[in-house]
PDB file of N, CA, C and O in Angstrom:
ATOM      1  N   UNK A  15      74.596 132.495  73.508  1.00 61.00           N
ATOM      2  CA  UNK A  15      75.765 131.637  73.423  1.00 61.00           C
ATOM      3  C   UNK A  15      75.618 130.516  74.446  1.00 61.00           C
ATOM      4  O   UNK A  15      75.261 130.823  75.584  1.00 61.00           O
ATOM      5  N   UNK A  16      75.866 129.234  74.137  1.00 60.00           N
ATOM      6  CA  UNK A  16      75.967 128.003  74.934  1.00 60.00           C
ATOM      7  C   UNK A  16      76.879 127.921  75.759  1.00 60.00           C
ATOM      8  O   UNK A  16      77.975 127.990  75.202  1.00 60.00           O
ATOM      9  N   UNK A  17      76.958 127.755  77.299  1.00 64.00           N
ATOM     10  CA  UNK A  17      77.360 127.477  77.951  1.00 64.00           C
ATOM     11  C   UNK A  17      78.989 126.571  77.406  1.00 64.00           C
ATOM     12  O   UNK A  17      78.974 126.136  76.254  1.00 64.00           O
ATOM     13  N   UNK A  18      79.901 126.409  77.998  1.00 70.00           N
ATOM     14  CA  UNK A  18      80.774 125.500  77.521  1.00 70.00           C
ATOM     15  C   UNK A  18      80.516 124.411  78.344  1.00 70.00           C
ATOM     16  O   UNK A  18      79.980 124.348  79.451  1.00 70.00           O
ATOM     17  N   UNK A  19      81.158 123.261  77.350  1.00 73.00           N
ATOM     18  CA  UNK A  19      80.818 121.800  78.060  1.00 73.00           C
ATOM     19  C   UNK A  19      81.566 121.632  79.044  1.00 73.00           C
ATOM     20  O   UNK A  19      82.683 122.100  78.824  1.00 73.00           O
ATOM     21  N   UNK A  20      81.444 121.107  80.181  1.00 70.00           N
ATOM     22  CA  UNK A  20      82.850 120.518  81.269  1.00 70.00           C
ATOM     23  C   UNK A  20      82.824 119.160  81.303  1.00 70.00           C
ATOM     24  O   UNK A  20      81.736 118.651  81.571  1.00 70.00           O
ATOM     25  N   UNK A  21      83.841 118.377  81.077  1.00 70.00           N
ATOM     26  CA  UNK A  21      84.532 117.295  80.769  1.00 70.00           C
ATOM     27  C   UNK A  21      83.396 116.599  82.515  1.00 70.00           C
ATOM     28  O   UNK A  21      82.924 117.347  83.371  1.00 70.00           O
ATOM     29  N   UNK A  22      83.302 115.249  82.497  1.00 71.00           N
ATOM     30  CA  UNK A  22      82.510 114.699  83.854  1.00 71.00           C
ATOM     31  C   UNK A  22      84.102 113.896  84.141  1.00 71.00           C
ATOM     32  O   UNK A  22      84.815 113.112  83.515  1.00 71.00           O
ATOM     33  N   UNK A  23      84.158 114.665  85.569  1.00 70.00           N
ATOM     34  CA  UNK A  23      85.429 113.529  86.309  1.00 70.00           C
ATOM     35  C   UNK A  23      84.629 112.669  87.023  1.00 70.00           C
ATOM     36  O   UNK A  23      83.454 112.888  87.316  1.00 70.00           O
ATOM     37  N   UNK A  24      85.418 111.458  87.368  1.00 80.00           N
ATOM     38  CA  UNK A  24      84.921 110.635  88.097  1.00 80.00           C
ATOM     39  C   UNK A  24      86.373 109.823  88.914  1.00 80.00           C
ATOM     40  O   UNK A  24      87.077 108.934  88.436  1.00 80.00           O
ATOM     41  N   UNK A  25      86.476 110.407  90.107  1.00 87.00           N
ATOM     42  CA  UNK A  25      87.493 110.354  91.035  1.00 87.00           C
ATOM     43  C   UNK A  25      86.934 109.123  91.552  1.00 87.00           C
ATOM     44  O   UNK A  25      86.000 109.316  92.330  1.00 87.00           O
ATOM     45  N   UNK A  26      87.364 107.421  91.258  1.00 89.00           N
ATOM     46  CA  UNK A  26      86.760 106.134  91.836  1.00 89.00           C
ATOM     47  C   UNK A  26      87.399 106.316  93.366  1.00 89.00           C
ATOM     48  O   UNK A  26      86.567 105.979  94.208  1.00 89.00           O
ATOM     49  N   UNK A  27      88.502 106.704  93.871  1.00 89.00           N
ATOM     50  CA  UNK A  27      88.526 106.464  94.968  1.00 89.00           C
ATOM     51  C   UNK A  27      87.794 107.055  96.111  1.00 89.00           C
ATOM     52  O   UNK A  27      87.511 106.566  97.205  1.00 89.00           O
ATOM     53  N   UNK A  28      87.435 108.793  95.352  1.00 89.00           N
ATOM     54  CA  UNK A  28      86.334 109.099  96.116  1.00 89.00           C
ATOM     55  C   UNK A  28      85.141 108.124  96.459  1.00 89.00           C
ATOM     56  O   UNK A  28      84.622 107.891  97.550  1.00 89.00           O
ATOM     57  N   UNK A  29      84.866 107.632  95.229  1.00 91.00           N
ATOM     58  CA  UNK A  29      82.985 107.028  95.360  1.00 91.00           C
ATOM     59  C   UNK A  29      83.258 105.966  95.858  1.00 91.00           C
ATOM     60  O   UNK A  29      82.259 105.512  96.416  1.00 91.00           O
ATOM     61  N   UNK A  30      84.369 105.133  95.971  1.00 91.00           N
ATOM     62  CA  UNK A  30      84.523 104.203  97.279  1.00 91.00           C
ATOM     63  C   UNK A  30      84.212 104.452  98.148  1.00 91.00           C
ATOM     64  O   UNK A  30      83.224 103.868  98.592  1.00 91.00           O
ATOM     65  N   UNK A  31      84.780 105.340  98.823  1.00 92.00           N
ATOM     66  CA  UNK A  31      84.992 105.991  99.697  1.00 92.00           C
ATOM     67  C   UNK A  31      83.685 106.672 100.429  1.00 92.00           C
ATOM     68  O   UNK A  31      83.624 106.840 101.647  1.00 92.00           O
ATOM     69  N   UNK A  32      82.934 106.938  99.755  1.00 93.00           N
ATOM     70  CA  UNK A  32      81.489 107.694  99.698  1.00 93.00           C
ATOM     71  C   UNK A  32      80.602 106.755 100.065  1.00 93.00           C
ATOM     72  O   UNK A  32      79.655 106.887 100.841  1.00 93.00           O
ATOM     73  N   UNK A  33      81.021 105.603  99.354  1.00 94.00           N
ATOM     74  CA  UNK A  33      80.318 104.438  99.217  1.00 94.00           C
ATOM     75  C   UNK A  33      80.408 103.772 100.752  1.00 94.00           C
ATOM     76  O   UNK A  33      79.328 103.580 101.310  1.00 94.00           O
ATOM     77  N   UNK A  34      81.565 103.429 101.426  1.00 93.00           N
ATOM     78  CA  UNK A  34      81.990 103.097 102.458  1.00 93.00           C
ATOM     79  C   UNK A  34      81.416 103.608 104.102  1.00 93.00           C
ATOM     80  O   UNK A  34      81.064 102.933 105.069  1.00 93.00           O
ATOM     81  N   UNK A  35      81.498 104.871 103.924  1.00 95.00           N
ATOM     82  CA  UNK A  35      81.026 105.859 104.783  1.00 95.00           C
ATOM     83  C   UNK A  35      78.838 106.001 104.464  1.00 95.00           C
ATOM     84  O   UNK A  35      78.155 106.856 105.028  1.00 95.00           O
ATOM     85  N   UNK A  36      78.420 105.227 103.749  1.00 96.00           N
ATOM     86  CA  UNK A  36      77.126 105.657 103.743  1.00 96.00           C
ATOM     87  C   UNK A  36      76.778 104.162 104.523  1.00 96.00           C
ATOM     88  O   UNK A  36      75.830 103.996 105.291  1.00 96.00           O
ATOM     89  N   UNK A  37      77.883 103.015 104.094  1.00 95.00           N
ATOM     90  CA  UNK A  37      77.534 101.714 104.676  1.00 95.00           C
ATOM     91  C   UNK A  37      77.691 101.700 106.131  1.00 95.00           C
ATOM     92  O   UNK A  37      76.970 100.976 106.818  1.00 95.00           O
ATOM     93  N   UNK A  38      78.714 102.560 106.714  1.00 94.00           N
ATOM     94  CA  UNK A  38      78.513 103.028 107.971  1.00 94.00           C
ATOM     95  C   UNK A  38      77.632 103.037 108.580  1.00 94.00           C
ATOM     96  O   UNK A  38      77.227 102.227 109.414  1.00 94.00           O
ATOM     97  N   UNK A  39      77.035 104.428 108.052  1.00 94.00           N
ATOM     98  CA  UNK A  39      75.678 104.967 108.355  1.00 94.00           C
ATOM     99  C   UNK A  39      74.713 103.981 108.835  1.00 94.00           C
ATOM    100  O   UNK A  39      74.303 103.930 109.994  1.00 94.00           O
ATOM    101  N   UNK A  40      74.316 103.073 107.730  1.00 94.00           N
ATOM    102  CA  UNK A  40      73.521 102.494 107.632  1.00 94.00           C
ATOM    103  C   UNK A  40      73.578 101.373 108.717  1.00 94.00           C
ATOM    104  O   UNK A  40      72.573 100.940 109.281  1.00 94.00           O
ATOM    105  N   UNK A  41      74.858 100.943 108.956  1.00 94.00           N
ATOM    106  CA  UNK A  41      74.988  99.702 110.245  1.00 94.00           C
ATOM    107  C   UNK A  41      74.810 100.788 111.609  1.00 94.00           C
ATOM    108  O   UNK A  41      74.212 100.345 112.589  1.00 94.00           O
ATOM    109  N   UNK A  42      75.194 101.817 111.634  1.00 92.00           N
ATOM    110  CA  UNK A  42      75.255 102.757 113.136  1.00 92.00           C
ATOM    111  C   UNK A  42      73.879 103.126 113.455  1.00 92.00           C
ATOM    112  O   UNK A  42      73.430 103.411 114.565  1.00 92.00           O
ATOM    113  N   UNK A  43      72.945 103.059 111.744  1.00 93.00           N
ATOM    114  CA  UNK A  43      71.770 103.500 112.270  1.00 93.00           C
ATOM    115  C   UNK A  43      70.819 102.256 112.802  1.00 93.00           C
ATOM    116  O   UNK A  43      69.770 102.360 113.439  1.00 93.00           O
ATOM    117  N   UNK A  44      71.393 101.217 112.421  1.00 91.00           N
ATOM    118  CA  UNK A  44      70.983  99.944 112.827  1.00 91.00           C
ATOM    119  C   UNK A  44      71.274  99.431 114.201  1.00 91.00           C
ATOM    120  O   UNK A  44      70.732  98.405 114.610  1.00 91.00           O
ATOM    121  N   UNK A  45      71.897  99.941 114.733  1.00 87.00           N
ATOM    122  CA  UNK A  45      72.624  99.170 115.866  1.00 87.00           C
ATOM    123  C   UNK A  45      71.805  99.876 117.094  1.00 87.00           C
ATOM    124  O   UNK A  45      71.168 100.929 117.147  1.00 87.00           O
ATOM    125  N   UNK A  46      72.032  99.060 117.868  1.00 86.00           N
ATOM    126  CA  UNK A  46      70.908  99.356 119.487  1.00 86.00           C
ATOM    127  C   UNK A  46      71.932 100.370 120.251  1.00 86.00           C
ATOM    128  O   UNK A  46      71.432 101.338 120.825  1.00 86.00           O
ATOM    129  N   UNK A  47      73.426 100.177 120.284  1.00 81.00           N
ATOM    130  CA  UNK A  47      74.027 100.828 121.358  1.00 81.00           C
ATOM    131  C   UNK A  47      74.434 102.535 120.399  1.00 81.00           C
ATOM    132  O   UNK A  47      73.997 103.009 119.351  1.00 81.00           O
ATOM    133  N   UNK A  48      75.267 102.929 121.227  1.00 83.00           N
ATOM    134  CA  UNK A  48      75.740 104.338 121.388  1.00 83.00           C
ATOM    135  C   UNK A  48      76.924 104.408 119.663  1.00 83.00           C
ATOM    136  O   UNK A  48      76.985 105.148 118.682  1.00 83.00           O
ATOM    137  N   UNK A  49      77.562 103.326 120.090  1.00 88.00           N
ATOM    138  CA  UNK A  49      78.729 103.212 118.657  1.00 88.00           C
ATOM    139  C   UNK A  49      78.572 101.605 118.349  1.00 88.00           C
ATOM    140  O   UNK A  49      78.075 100.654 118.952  1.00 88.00           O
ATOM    141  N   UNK A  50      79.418 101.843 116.794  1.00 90.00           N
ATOM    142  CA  UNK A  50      79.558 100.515 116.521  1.00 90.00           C
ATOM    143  C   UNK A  50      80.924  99.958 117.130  1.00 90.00           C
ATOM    144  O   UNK A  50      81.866 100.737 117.275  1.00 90.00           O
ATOM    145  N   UNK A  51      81.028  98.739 117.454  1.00 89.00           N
ATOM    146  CA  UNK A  51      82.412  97.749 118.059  1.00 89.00           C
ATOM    147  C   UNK A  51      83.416  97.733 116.687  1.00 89.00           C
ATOM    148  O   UNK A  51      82.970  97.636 115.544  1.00 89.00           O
ATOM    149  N   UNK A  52      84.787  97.840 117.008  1.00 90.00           N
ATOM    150  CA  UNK A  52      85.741  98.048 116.285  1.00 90.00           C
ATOM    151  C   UNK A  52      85.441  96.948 115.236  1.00 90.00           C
ATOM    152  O   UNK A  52      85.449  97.226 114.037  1.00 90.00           O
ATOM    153  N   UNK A  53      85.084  95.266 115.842  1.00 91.00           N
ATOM    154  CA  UNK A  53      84.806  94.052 115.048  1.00 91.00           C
ATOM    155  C   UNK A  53      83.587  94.677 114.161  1.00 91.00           C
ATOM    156  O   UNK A  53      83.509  94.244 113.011  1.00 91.00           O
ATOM    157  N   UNK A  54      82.669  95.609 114.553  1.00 90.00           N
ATOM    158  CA  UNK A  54      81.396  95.726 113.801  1.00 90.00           C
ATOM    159  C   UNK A  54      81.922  96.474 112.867  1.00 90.00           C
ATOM    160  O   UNK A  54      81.610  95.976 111.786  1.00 90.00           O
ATOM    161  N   UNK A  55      82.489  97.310 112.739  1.00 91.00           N
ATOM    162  CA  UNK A  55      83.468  98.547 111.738  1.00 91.00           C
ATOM    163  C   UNK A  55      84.021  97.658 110.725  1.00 91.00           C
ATOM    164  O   UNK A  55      83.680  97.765 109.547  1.00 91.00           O
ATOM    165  N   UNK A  56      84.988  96.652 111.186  1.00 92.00           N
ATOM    166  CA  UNK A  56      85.510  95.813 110.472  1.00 92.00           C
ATOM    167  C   UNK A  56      84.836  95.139 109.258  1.00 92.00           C
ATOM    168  O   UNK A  56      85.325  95.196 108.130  1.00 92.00           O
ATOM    169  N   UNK A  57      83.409  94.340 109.623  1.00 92.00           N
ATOM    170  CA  UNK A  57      82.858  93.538 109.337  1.00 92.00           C
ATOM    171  C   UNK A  57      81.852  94.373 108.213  1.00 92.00           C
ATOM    172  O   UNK A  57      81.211  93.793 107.336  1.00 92.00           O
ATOM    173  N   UNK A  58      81.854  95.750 108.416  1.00 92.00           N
ATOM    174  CA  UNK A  58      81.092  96.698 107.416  1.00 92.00           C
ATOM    175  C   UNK A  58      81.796  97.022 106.564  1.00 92.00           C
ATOM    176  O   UNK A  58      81.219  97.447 105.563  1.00 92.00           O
ATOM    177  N   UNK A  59      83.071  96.992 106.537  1.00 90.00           N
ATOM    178  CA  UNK A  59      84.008  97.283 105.771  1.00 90.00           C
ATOM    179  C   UNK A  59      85.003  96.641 105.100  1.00 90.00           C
ATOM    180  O   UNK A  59      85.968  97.014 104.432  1.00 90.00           O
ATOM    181  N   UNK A  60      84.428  95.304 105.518  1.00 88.00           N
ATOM    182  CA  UNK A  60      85.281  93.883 104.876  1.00 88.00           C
ATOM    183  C   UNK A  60      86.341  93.784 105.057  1.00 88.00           C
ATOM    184  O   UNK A  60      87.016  93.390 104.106  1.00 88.00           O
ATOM    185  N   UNK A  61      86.979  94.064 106.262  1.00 85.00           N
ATOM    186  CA  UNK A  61      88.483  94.545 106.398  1.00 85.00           C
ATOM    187  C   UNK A  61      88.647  92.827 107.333  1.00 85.00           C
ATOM    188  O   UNK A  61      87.677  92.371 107.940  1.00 85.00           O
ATOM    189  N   UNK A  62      89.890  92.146 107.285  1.00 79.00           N
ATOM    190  CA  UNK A  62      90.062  91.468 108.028  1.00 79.00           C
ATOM    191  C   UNK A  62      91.201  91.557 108.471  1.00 79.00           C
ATOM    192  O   UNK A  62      91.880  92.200 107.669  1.00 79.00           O
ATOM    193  N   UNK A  63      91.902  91.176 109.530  1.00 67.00           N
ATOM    194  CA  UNK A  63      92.807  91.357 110.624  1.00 67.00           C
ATOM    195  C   UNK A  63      94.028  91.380 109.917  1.00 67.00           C
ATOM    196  O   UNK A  63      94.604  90.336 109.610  1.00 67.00           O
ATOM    197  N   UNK A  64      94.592  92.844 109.554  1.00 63.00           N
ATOM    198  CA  UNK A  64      95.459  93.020 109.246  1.00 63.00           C
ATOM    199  C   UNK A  64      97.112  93.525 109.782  1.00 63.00           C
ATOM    200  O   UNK A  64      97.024  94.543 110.468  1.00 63.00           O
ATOM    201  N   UNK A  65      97.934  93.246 109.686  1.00 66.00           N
ATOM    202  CA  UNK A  65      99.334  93.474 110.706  1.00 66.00           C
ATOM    203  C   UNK A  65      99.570  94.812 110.094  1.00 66.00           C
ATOM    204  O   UNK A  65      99.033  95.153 109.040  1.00 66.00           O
ATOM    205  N   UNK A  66     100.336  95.516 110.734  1.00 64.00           N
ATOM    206  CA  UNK A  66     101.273  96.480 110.571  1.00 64.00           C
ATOM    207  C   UNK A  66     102.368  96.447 110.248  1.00 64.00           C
ATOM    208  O   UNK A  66     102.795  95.823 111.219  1.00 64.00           O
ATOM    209  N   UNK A  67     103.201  96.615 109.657  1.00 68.00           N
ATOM    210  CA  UNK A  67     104.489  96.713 110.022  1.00 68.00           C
ATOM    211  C   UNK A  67     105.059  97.607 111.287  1.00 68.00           C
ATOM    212  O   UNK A  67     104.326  98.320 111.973  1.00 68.00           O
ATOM    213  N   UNK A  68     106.116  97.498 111.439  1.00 66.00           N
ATOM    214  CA  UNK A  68     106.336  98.314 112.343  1.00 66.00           C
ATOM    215  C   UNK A  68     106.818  99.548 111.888  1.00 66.00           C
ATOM    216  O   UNK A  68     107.314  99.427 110.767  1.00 66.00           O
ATOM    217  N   UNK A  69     106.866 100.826 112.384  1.00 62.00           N
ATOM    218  CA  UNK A  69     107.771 101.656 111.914  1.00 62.00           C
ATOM    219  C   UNK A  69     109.029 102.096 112.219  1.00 62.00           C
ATOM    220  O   UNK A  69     109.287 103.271 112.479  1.00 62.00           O
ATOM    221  N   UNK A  70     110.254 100.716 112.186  1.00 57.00           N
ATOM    222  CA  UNK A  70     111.435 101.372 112.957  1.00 57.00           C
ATOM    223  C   UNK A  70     112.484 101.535 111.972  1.00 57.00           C
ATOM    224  O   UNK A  70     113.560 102.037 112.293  1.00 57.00           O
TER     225      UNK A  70
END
């Protein structure tokens, strides 16, 4: 008897996410010092200077 089929999920925010964290990697393994600079985090992650709101 054949195995039953299982449906393939594909959770995109995971593989962002997966995706994000390997680009990490790849700049931390690049870099001369101990960690990357909050600006270097940023700049791997395309994030630009974003506000908060506050929480009151």
């Amino acid at each position: 008897m054949a195995p039953p089929s299982t449906p393939t999920v594909q959770d995109h925010v995971a593989l962002a996410e997966i995706e994000l964290c390997g680009e990490l990697m790849i700049a931390a393994s690049a870099t001369d010092g101990e960690r990357l600079s909050a600006d270097r985090i940023d700049e791997v992650l395309n994030v630009s200077n974003v506000s908060v709101p506050d929480a009151d």
